[in-house]
Each structure stands twice: as C-alpha cells, then as structure tokens.
Coordinates of C-alpha atoms in Angstrom, one line a residue:
M1 CA -76.3 97.5 -35.5
A2 CA -77.5 95.3 -32.7
K3 CA -81.0 93.9 -32.8
K4 CA -83.2 92.2 -30.2
I5 CA -84.3 88.6 -29.7
S6 CA -86.8 87.5 -27.1
V7 CA -85.6 84.9 -24.6
E8 CA -88.5 85.4 -22.3
I9 CA -88.9 82.7 -19.6
Q10 CA -88.8 82.7 -15.9
A11 CA -85.1 83.7 -15.7
G12 CA -84.2 81.5 -12.8
F13 CA -85.3 78.4 -14.8
Y14 CA -82.1 78.7 -16.9
N15 CA -80.1 77.8 -13.8
T16 CA -81.7 74.4 -13.7
F17 CA -80.3 73.1 -17.1
A18 CA -76.9 72.2 -15.7
N19 CA -78.5 69.9 -13.1
Q20 CA -80.4 67.8 -15.5
K21 CA -79.4 64.2 -16.1
S22 CA -77.2 63.9 -19.2
S23 CA -73.7 63.1 -20.4
V24 CA -71.1 64.9 -22.5
P25 CA -71.6 62.6 -25.5
H26 CA -75.4 63.1 -25.4
A27 CA -75.0 66.8 -25.1
L28 CA -72.6 67.0 -28.0
A29 CA -75.0 64.7 -29.9
E30 CA -77.6 67.5 -29.8
F31 CA -75.4 69.7 -31.9
I32 CA -74.6 66.9 -34.3
D33 CA -78.3 66.2 -34.6
N34 CA -79.0 69.8 -35.6
A35 CA -76.3 69.8 -38.3
L36 CA -77.4 66.4 -39.6
Q37 CA -81.0 67.4 -39.9
S38 CA -80.1 70.7 -41.5
Y39 CA -78.2 68.7 -44.1
R40 CA -81.0 66.2 -44.6
D41 CA -83.5 69.0 -45.1
H42 CA -81.4 70.7 -47.8
S43 CA -79.2 67.9 -49.2
Q44 CA -80.0 68.6 -52.8
E45 CA -79.2 72.3 -52.6
L46 CA -76.0 71.7 -50.7
H47 CA -74.7 69.1 -53.1
M48 CA -75.4 71.5 -56.0
S49 CA -73.7 74.4 -54.1
A50 CA -70.2 73.0 -54.6
Y51 CA -68.5 70.1 -56.4
G52 CA -67.6 67.3 -54.0
Y53 CA -69.5 68.8 -51.1
K54 CA -69.5 66.6 -48.0
P55 CA -71.2 67.6 -44.7
Y56 CA -69.1 67.5 -41.6
V57 CA -69.2 68.4 -37.9
S58 CA -66.0 69.4 -36.2
I59 CA -65.8 69.5 -32.3
E60 CA -62.9 71.2 -30.5
I61 CA -62.5 70.8 -26.8
N62 CA -59.9 73.1 -25.2
W63 CA -58.3 72.0 -21.9
E64 CA -56.9 73.9 -18.9
P65 CA -53.2 73.0 -18.8
I66 CA -52.9 72.0 -15.2
T67 CA -56.3 70.5 -14.2
K68 CA -56.9 69.1 -17.7
T69 CA -60.5 70.1 -17.4
A70 CA -62.3 71.6 -20.5
T71 CA -62.5 75.3 -20.6
S72 CA -64.4 75.8 -23.8
I73 CA -66.1 73.8 -26.5
V74 CA -66.5 74.9 -30.2
V75 CA -68.7 73.0 -32.6
R76 CA -68.6 73.8 -36.4
D77 CA -70.6 72.4 -39.2
N78 CA -71.0 73.1 -42.9
A79 CA -74.6 72.2 -43.2
Y80 CA -77.3 74.6 -44.6
G81 CA -77.0 77.1 -41.7
M82 CA -79.8 79.0 -40.0
D83 CA -82.0 81.6 -41.7
L84 CA -83.4 84.5 -39.6
K85 CA -86.4 82.5 -38.5
N86 CA -84.4 79.4 -37.4
F87 CA -81.7 81.6 -35.8
L88 CA -84.3 83.4 -33.6
A89 CA -85.9 80.1 -32.7
S90 CA -82.5 78.7 -31.7
L91 CA -82.4 81.1 -28.7
Q92 CA -86.1 81.1 -27.8
P93 CA -86.9 78.4 -25.2
G94 CA -89.5 75.9 -26.1
N95 CA -89.9 77.0 -29.7
K96 CA -90.7 73.7 -31.3
P97 CA -90.3 73.3 -35.1
K98 CA -93.4 72.8 -37.2
D99 CA -91.9 69.7 -38.7
N100 CA -91.0 67.4 -35.8
T101 CA -90.3 64.3 -37.8
G102 CA -86.6 64.9 -37.8
L103 CA -83.9 64.9 -35.1
H104 CA -84.6 68.4 -33.7
E105 CA -88.2 67.7 -32.8
F106 CA -88.5 69.4 -29.4
G107 CA -86.9 72.8 -29.9
M108 CA -84.9 72.4 -26.7
G109 CA -81.8 70.4 -27.8
L110 CA -79.3 73.1 -28.6
K111 CA -80.3 75.4 -25.8
S112 CA -80.5 72.7 -23.0
A113 CA -77.3 71.0 -24.2
S114 CA -75.4 74.3 -24.3
L115 CA -76.6 75.3 -20.9
W116 CA -75.9 71.9 -19.5
L117 CA -72.3 72.3 -20.6
G118 CA -71.7 76.0 -20.1
N119 CA -73.1 79.2 -18.6
K120 CA -72.4 81.2 -21.8
Y121 CA -72.7 80.2 -25.5
T122 CA -72.5 82.1 -28.8
I123 CA -74.1 81.1 -32.1
T124 CA -72.8 82.4 -35.3
T125 CA -74.5 81.2 -38.5
K126 CA -74.8 81.8 -42.2
A127 CA -77.6 80.2 -44.2
Y128 CA -77.1 79.2 -47.9
N129 CA -78.5 81.9 -50.2
D130 CA -78.9 84.3 -47.3
S131 CA -77.2 87.7 -47.5
F132 CA -76.3 87.9 -43.8
V133 CA -74.3 86.2 -41.1
R134 CA -75.9 86.5 -37.7
S135 CA -74.5 86.1 -34.2
A136 CA -75.8 86.2 -30.6
T137 CA -74.4 85.4 -27.2
F138 CA -76.5 84.0 -24.4
D139 CA -75.0 84.5 -20.9
V140 CA -76.9 82.8 -18.1
K141 CA -75.5 85.0 -15.4
E142 CA -76.3 88.2 -17.2
V143 CA -79.8 87.1 -18.1
T144 CA -80.7 85.8 -14.6
A145 CA -79.1 88.7 -12.7
N146 CA -81.0 91.3 -14.8
N147 CA -84.1 89.1 -15.5
L148 CA -83.7 89.9 -19.1
K149 CA -86.5 89.3 -21.6
E150 CA -84.4 90.1 -24.7
I151 CA -80.8 89.8 -25.8
D152 CA -78.9 91.5 -28.6
Y153 CA -77.8 89.9 -31.9
T154 CA -75.8 91.2 -34.8
E155 CA -76.4 90.9 -38.5
L156 CA -73.7 91.6 -41.0
P157 CA -73.5 91.2 -44.8
A158 CA -72.0 88.0 -46.2
E159 CA -71.5 86.1 -49.4
S160 CA -74.8 84.3 -50.3
E161 CA -73.0 81.0 -51.2
E162 CA -71.5 80.6 -47.7
H163 CA -73.2 78.2 -45.3
Y164 CA -72.1 77.2 -41.8
T165 CA -72.9 77.3 -38.1
I166 CA -70.4 77.8 -35.2
L167 CA -71.4 77.2 -31.6
S168 CA -68.9 78.3 -28.9
I169 CA -69.6 77.3 -25.3
E170 CA -67.7 79.1 -22.5
N171 CA -67.7 79.4 -18.6
L172 CA -68.3 75.6 -18.4
T173 CA -70.4 74.1 -15.7
Q174 CA -69.6 71.2 -13.3
N175 CA -70.4 69.0 -16.3
A176 CA -67.2 70.0 -18.1
P177 CA -65.3 66.9 -19.3
K178 CA -61.8 65.9 -18.3
E179 CA -59.1 65.3 -20.9
R180 CA -58.8 61.7 -19.7
S181 CA -62.4 61.1 -20.9
L182 CA -61.7 62.2 -24.5
K183 CA -61.2 58.7 -25.8
S184 CA -64.5 57.6 -24.2
I185 CA -66.3 60.6 -25.6
I186 CA -65.1 59.8 -29.1
S187 CA -66.0 56.1 -28.7
E188 CA -69.5 57.0 -27.5
I189 CA -70.2 59.5 -30.3
A190 CA -69.1 56.9 -32.8
S191 CA -71.5 54.5 -31.2
I192 CA -74.4 56.9 -31.3
Y193 CA -73.9 57.8 -34.9
R194 CA -72.7 54.4 -36.2
V195 CA -75.5 54.2 -38.8
V196 CA -74.6 57.7 -40.2
L197 CA -70.9 56.8 -40.2
R198 CA -71.4 53.5 -41.9
T199 CA -73.2 55.2 -44.8
N200 CA -70.7 58.2 -44.9
E201 CA -73.7 60.5 -44.7
L202 CA -71.8 62.8 -42.3
S203 CA -68.2 63.0 -41.2
I204 CA -67.4 63.8 -37.6
S205 CA -64.1 64.8 -36.0
I206 CA -63.2 65.6 -32.4
N207 CA -60.0 67.5 -31.6
G208 CA -58.8 66.8 -35.1
S209 CA -59.4 63.0 -34.9
P210 CA -61.9 61.5 -37.3
V211 CA -64.7 59.6 -35.6
F212 CA -65.4 56.1 -36.9
F213 CA -67.3 53.1 -35.6
E214 CA -65.5 49.8 -35.4
E215 CA -67.9 47.0 -36.3
Y216 CA -68.4 44.0 -34.1
E217 CA -67.6 40.7 -35.6
P218 CA -70.3 38.1 -35.3
L219 CA -69.7 34.5 -34.4
R220 CA -69.1 32.1 -37.3
A221 CA -69.5 28.5 -36.2
A222 CA -71.6 25.4 -36.7
F223 CA -74.7 25.0 -34.6
V224 CA -73.6 23.2 -31.3
K225 CA -76.3 20.6 -31.8
T226 CA -74.9 19.7 -35.2
P227 CA -71.1 20.4 -34.7
T228 CA -70.2 18.7 -38.0
G229 CA -72.7 20.9 -39.9
K230 CA -71.9 23.9 -42.0
E231 CA -70.6 27.1 -40.6
I232 CA -73.3 29.7 -39.7
I233 CA -73.0 33.4 -39.4
W234 CA -74.9 34.0 -36.1
R235 CA -76.6 37.3 -37.2
K236 CA -80.4 37.5 -37.7
S237 CA -82.0 40.5 -39.5
I238 CA -85.1 41.8 -37.8
D239 CA -88.1 43.5 -39.3
F240 CA -90.9 43.1 -36.9
K241 CA -94.3 44.9 -36.6
F242 CA -96.3 45.0 -33.4
Q243 CA -99.5 47.2 -33.3
K244 CA -98.4 50.7 -34.3
Y245 CA -94.7 49.9 -33.6
R246 CA -91.9 48.5 -35.8
A247 CA -88.4 47.3 -35.0
K248 CA -85.8 46.9 -37.7
G249 CA -82.2 45.9 -37.3
F250 CA -80.5 42.7 -36.2
L251 CA -79.6 40.4 -33.3
A252 CA -76.3 38.5 -33.3
L253 CA -73.7 36.6 -31.2
L254 CA -70.3 38.0 -30.7
K255 CA -67.3 36.1 -32.0
D256 CA -65.4 37.0 -28.9
I257 CA -67.0 37.8 -25.6
D258 CA -66.5 41.5 -24.8
S259 CA -68.4 43.3 -22.0
N260 CA -68.2 46.5 -23.9
K261 CA -70.0 45.1 -26.9
N262 CA -72.8 42.9 -25.7
G263 CA -76.3 44.2 -25.1
L264 CA -78.8 46.0 -27.2
V265 CA -78.6 49.5 -28.7
I266 CA -81.9 51.3 -29.5
F267 CA -82.0 53.7 -32.5
R268 CA -84.6 56.2 -33.6
R269 CA -84.5 58.2 -36.8
G270 CA -81.0 56.9 -37.6
R271 CA -79.2 57.7 -34.3
A272 CA -78.8 55.7 -31.1
I273 CA -80.9 56.9 -28.2
M274 CA -80.4 54.1 -25.6
G275 CA -77.5 51.7 -25.0
S276 CA -74.8 53.5 -27.0
E277 CA -72.7 54.6 -24.0
D278 CA -70.3 52.5 -22.0
G279 CA -72.1 50.6 -19.2
Q280 CA -75.5 51.7 -20.5
R281 CA -76.4 48.8 -22.8
I282 CA -79.9 47.4 -22.7
Y283 CA -80.4 43.8 -21.5
P284 CA -84.1 42.7 -21.7
K285 CA -84.2 39.6 -19.6
C286 CA -86.4 37.7 -22.1
L287 CA -83.7 38.0 -24.6
F288 CA -80.5 38.1 -22.6
G289 CA -81.3 36.0 -19.6
S290 CA -79.4 36.5 -16.3
P291 CA -76.1 38.3 -15.9
G292 CA -73.1 36.0 -15.9
T293 CA -74.5 33.5 -18.4
F294 CA -72.8 33.1 -21.8
R295 CA -76.1 34.1 -23.5
Y296 CA -75.9 37.5 -21.6
K297 CA -72.3 38.0 -22.5
R298 CA -72.4 37.0 -26.2
L299 CA -75.7 38.4 -27.5
Y300 CA -75.8 41.8 -29.0
G301 CA -77.9 43.8 -31.4
E302 CA -79.2 47.0 -32.9
L303 CA -82.9 47.9 -33.3
E304 CA -84.3 51.0 -35.1
L305 CA -87.7 51.7 -33.5
E306 CA -90.7 53.3 -35.1
G307 CA -93.9 54.5 -33.4
F308 CA -92.3 55.0 -29.9
E309 CA -92.2 58.4 -28.1
V310 CA -88.9 59.5 -26.5
S311 CA -88.0 61.9 -23.7
Y312 CA -87.3 65.5 -24.7
N313 CA -83.6 64.9 -24.5
K314 CA -83.9 61.8 -26.6
N315 CA -82.3 59.3 -24.2
A316 CA -85.3 57.3 -23.0
I317 CA -88.3 55.5 -24.5
L318 CA -91.6 56.6 -22.9
N319 CA -93.7 53.6 -24.1
Q320 CA -91.7 51.2 -21.9
E321 CA -94.4 48.6 -21.3
D322 CA -95.0 48.3 -25.1
L323 CA -91.3 48.1 -25.6
N324 CA -91.0 45.2 -23.2
T325 CA -93.8 43.4 -25.1
L326 CA -92.0 44.0 -28.4
Y327 CA -88.8 42.4 -26.9
E328 CA -90.8 39.3 -25.9
N329 CA -92.2 39.0 -29.4
L330 CA -88.6 39.0 -30.8
V331 CA -87.7 35.8 -28.8
P332 CA -89.2 33.4 -31.4
E333 CA -87.3 35.3 -34.1
I334 CA -84.0 33.9 -32.8
R335 CA -85.2 30.7 -31.2
Q336 CA -85.9 28.2 -34.0
P337 CA -85.1 24.5 -33.9
E338 CA -82.4 24.8 -36.6
L339 CA -81.1 28.2 -35.5
D340 CA -81.4 28.7 -31.7
F341 CA -79.3 31.7 -30.6
F342 CA -79.9 30.9 -26.9
T343 CA -78.5 27.4 -27.1
Q344 CA -75.6 28.5 -29.3
A345 CA -74.7 31.3 -26.9
N346 CA -74.9 29.2 -23.8
D347 CA -73.1 26.1 -25.1
Y348 CA -70.5 27.4 -27.6
R349 CA -66.9 27.4 -26.2
V350 CA -67.7 25.1 -23.3
G351 CA -65.1 22.6 -24.7
Q352 CA -62.5 25.4 -24.9
I353 CA -63.1 26.3 -21.3
K354 CA -62.8 22.7 -20.1
K355 CA -59.6 22.4 -22.0
A356 CA -58.2 25.6 -20.4
V357 CA -59.2 24.6 -16.9
A358 CA -58.0 21.0 -17.4
T359 CA -54.5 22.5 -18.1
I360 CA -54.6 24.1 -14.7
V361 CA -55.6 20.8 -13.1
R362 CA -52.7 19.0 -14.8
K363 CA -50.2 21.7 -13.6
H364 CA -51.4 21.3 -10.0
A365 CA -51.5 17.5 -10.3
D366 CA -48.0 17.4 -11.7
G367 CA -46.8 19.7 -8.9
K368 CA -48.4 17.9 -6.0
K369 CA -45.1 17.2 -4.4
K370 CA -44.4 20.8 -4.2
Y371 CA -47.1 21.1 -1.6
E372 CA -45.7 18.6 0.8
Q373 CA -44.6 21.4 3.1
P374 CA -47.8 23.2 4.3
I375 CA -48.0 27.0 4.2
N376 CA -47.3 28.0 7.8
L377 CA -49.0 31.2 9.1
E378 CA -48.7 32.7 12.6
I379 CA -52.3 33.5 13.5
S380 CA -53.6 34.4 16.9
S381 CA -55.4 31.5 18.7
Q382 CA -59.1 31.3 17.7
V383 CA -60.9 28.3 16.3
L384 CA -63.8 27.9 14.0
T385 CA -67.2 27.0 15.5
D386 CA -67.8 23.3 16.0
T387 CA -71.3 23.7 14.4
P388 CA -71.2 22.1 11.0
S389 CA -71.7 24.6 8.2
P390 CA -74.4 23.9 5.6
A391 CA -73.6 21.2 3.1
Y392 CA -71.7 22.6 0.1
K393 CA -73.7 22.3 -3.1
T394 CA -71.4 21.4 -6.0
S395 CA -72.6 22.4 -9.4
T396 CA -73.9 19.6 -11.6
E397 CA -71.8 21.2 -14.4
S398 CA -68.6 21.1 -12.4
I399 CA -65.8 20.8 -15.0
L400 CA -62.8 19.6 -13.1
N401 CA -61.7 17.7 -10.1
E402 CA -60.8 19.1 -6.7
I403 CA -57.3 20.3 -5.8
D404 CA -56.3 19.8 -2.2
E405 CA -53.7 22.2 -0.7
P406 CA -52.7 21.8 2.9
F407 CA -51.7 24.8 5.0
I408 CA -51.5 25.6 8.7
I409 CA -53.4 28.2 10.7
N410 CA -53.2 28.3 14.5
N411 CA -51.0 25.2 14.4
E412 CA -53.9 23.3 12.8
E413 CA -53.8 21.9 9.3
Y414 CA -56.5 22.9 6.8
K415 CA -57.0 21.7 3.3
L416 CA -58.0 24.1 0.5
K417 CA -60.3 22.5 -2.0
V418 CA -60.8 24.4 -5.2
L419 CA -63.8 23.6 -7.4
F420 CA -64.5 25.1 -10.8
D421 CA -67.9 25.6 -12.5
Q422 CA -69.8 28.0 -14.7
E423 CA -72.8 29.0 -12.6
G424 CA -73.8 32.0 -10.6
D425 CA -73.1 35.7 -10.5
E426 CA -70.2 35.7 -8.1
L427 CA -66.5 35.1 -8.9
C428 CA -66.0 32.7 -6.0
T429 CA -67.8 31.4 -2.9
I430 CA -66.2 30.1 0.3
N431 CA -67.3 27.4 2.6
V432 CA -65.6 26.1 5.7
S433 CA -66.7 22.6 7.0
R434 CA -65.6 19.8 9.4
L435 CA -65.6 16.5 7.6
D436 CA -64.4 13.5 9.6
S437 CA -62.6 15.9 12.0
E438 CA -60.7 17.3 9.0
K439 CA -60.8 21.1 8.5
I440 CA -61.6 21.9 4.9
I441 CA -61.9 25.3 3.1
I442 CA -63.9 24.9 -0.1
C443 CA -63.4 27.7 -2.7
N444 CA -65.8 27.5 -5.7
I445 CA -64.5 29.5 -8.7
N446 CA -66.9 30.5 -11.5
V447 CA -64.8 30.3 -14.7
A448 CA -67.6 31.9 -16.7
H449 CA -67.3 35.1 -14.6
D450 CA -66.5 38.5 -16.3
F451 CA -63.2 38.5 -14.3
F452 CA -61.7 35.9 -16.8
E453 CA -63.0 37.9 -19.8
R454 CA -61.4 41.1 -18.6
F455 CA -58.2 39.7 -17.1
G456 CA -57.5 36.7 -19.2
R457 CA -58.7 33.1 -19.3
P458 CA -58.1 30.9 -16.2
T459 CA -54.4 30.6 -15.6
S460 CA -52.3 29.5 -12.7
G461 CA -51.5 33.1 -12.0
N462 CA -55.0 34.5 -11.7
I463 CA -56.2 31.4 -9.9
A464 CA -53.4 31.8 -7.4
L465 CA -54.5 35.4 -6.9
I466 CA -58.0 34.3 -6.1
K467 CA -56.7 31.6 -3.7
A468 CA -54.6 34.2 -1.9
I469 CA -57.7 36.4 -1.4
V470 CA -59.7 33.4 -0.1
L471 CA -57.0 32.4 2.3
A472 CA -56.7 36.0 3.5
R473 CA -60.5 36.2 4.1
V474 CA -60.5 32.9 6.1
A475 CA -57.4 34.0 8.1
T476 CA -59.1 37.3 8.9
F477 CA -62.2 35.4 10.1
L478 CA -60.0 33.3 12.4
T479 CA -58.1 36.2 14.0
A480 CA -59.2 38.9 16.4
D481 CA -58.0 41.6 13.9
K482 CA -60.9 41.7 11.4
S483 CA -59.9 45.1 10.0
A484 CA -59.4 45.7 6.3
K485 CA -55.7 46.3 7.1
G486 CA -55.5 42.9 8.8
M487 CA -56.9 41.2 5.8
F488 CA -54.6 43.1 3.5
N489 CA -51.6 42.0 5.6
F490 CA -52.7 38.4 5.3
F491 CA -53.1 38.7 1.6
N492 CA -49.6 40.0 1.2
N493 CA -48.3 37.1 3.2
F494 CA -50.2 34.5 1.2
I495 CA -49.5 35.9 -2.2
N496 CA -45.8 35.7 -1.5
Q497 CA -46.0 32.1 -0.3
I498 CA -48.4 30.4 -2.8
K499 CA -46.6 28.5 -5.4
L500 CA -47.7 28.6 -9.0

C-alpha cells in the first residue's frame, strides 16, 4: 500500500538544482558521505551484525553506446540504512539533522546532488533491525508540472538483519558525465576520500574498479645549504591552533615535480572539501609564492581544518579571511634556519637543470658547422622598423651561453640567439634588435616552465620546436600575411628545415 511523504516547497525551485555550481565527483561524494556517516554512527552494531563486516559504497555509471554519455547512475552501500524518520527526511527539502557534527550536516546533500545529476531518482533502503524496506521515487517533471506537495512511497516487510541503501538516478541532466571522464572521476573520488581509504575505514568501487589513493613521495635529500649533510625527508607535520581554529596535517616537498600533485588540499571531518580535484588545488601565495617557481611546483600538503564553516555543498570555506591568516601563520613552521622548505624547493635540482641544458649547448657547439648554410625563406619584402627596440634584459641567473643561428628572411641575414634562464611565467619571450647594423632575434627560453615538466626535460627536439615557433612568429610579423594560417605555414616550413 502506497503512503504519502511531504515534499512541499515552491515546486519551480527544484528546477534550479541542475544549474548550481558543482562537479560529478563532488555530487557523488554526497552519497558516499551519507553512507560513511551512517556507518560511523552505528559502527559497533554493524560489526556485531556479521563476522568480517566491512562497509562499502559501490557506484555504477551506465553509458549510452553511441554518445558514451551517462544514462543512469546507481549507488549502493551496506551501511546502517535509513529508518522511517531518516527515510522521510531524505526526501524532504531543507530537513537538517539534529546532530550536524557529521558529514550530512545540512540535510540537502542527497537531494541537491541527485537533482544536479538527474531529473528522477529513487531511494530504496532497509535499516538494520527494522522490519520494512521502503522505497520512493522523486520525479522533478511530475512534481513541478502538478505542483505536488506529497509523493507516494512503499513499505514492504523484510528481514530485520538486512541493511542497505540503493539510490538510482535517471533522466540525467546536462551535468551527466562522459565515459572518457571516468578515469578522472575515479581519481578525484580517491583524492577526496584519501584519508578514509588510507585507514581502510570504507571501500569504494566505481564500475567494478576499486578506488585507491596513490600516495605522493616526498623529497629525500640533504639541505641545499649543507649538501654534504644527512638526508632529510622533506615532510613537516602540522598541528597549529589559531583563535578558535585548528589545522592538522602536513606540508612537504615533492620528490618529482608534478603539476597534478603540488598545491594544498583542505579537509574537514576526514574528507577533502577544497583542492582535491584536478586543476583546483589551493596555492596560498604566502606559502607557495608565484606560479612558475620551483617552490610553487614542488610544495604540497594536506590540512584538516577545525572551527571553519563551509558552504552547504561543502566545497568552499566561508571564513576566508581567517583562513588566509592561518596560512600566514604556517610559514614559520616550514621556514627554520636548519630546515627551510622555501630555500630547498627553490634551489634543489638547479645543478641537474644546468647539466641538462649544458648538454644542449655542447650539441649545438659541436654542430656549429652544420649551420654554415643559412636557412633560406622566401618572404614578401617588408623590413623591421629602424627604431631600436628596448634593451633586452638578460636574467642574472642565465645558465648557459648564447647560440647563434643565421638564417635569411627577405634576402637579409638574421641571427637567432637563444638564451636560457629560470625566471618568469612565460615559456619564451622574443626580442628583435639592431646591434651594429646586425639584425638579431633573441629568444629567451624559461627552462623552469611547466612545459618541460609536462613534455620532458630540455632536449634538442623540444628546443627545436620552440625555435620553429619563434621563427614563424617573426616571419609572420615581417610579412603582409599576418593570419593564423600564414603563421602556421611558416611554422611547417621552419620545422622541416631546422636541424637538431
């Protein structure tokens, strides 16, 4: 027999959930939060319910065969389940739990996340030591079209020892994930729940694949100021109190620079709320400095915060000014005379970079004779202005000598001078000057740029690629055809002529 549950709210409001700012991992995390908190609230009973009991959450995403877009999402868990009171609350908007010290503190997580993902969801749940399994379906289109204040739910007899919850989401919104994003979703869920996964408190699987977090390896090396000293593990435990706030966790330096691992991840109540997703790490300037520096690229950490308020969807800290003050107070924790993370991050590996780039210099020096014949390009007649360009400022930390390469544009010989340094946010800068009536193109390449972390350390190959782009840019400047197509044609010409 069907019973009624109140879902009273201005019906049109339900249509706004899909337009809220969120992500698939964060939406799925709401369901995992519910299962995890249900387990935490009843862990003793659940472990007594069956020998070897282990809580789990299983997520299944089904795909449309041609578009590879998700058509439905099913989330199952074997936590305590929902009794009648919690079951009714799970469909009533804004019904906050009396105890808001856990992960489901706002009473909107399951509902908002479900409606962000789909226009229809069904909850089926059985609480431990309850005699009934209950089920209800919420259909946004039906509720809004008929301005419904109540929906039906069913209640059927079941074995009291059973305990589970199944959430099925259908008629997915524009937020439905694509199959190609599955790997990223799994990675980000692992990042959000890394603490839970480390302790084996809960197991999570997505489409049959177990989710696990791969730990980042910290740098092990002597302090750069005492290179003959003992090896140090560059990881500092943090337990810092500030007014009503507290931050626990660690700050560390990466063994190998990786733009997917640096930055700060913020936790609250054992789960990541900020910085866990790709491209969303936190980089407080007082700790990380400027983008492009080795300090920015190598520093990473995790902080569990206490005393801070979060947004209702748990993906932002509301006390931002106090959080910034806390960051500033953490600086002395990792800047000590005998253990200075900033100095270590900035200066470590400089010798390796010099060695790598020096190898390039030797290759070019050994091959000087190969450049006796200038690169000859047919470019329409147009000359650079006679006005001298601003003086080129060479970095004081330039780490190798210039390389001169002659080539001809408009029947005039130019020299390409390549300089290497480790400063700035740009991969390369270009300067064209007249020095003693000699036309010179100066290309300054930043070997500390993320380009070389993503595509390999400086080699003749990737330096040649940059040189071809520089030459194409200058040639485009000198010709009447300044279109993107024109520059691309020049690039194809140069990349085929430049010798490694």
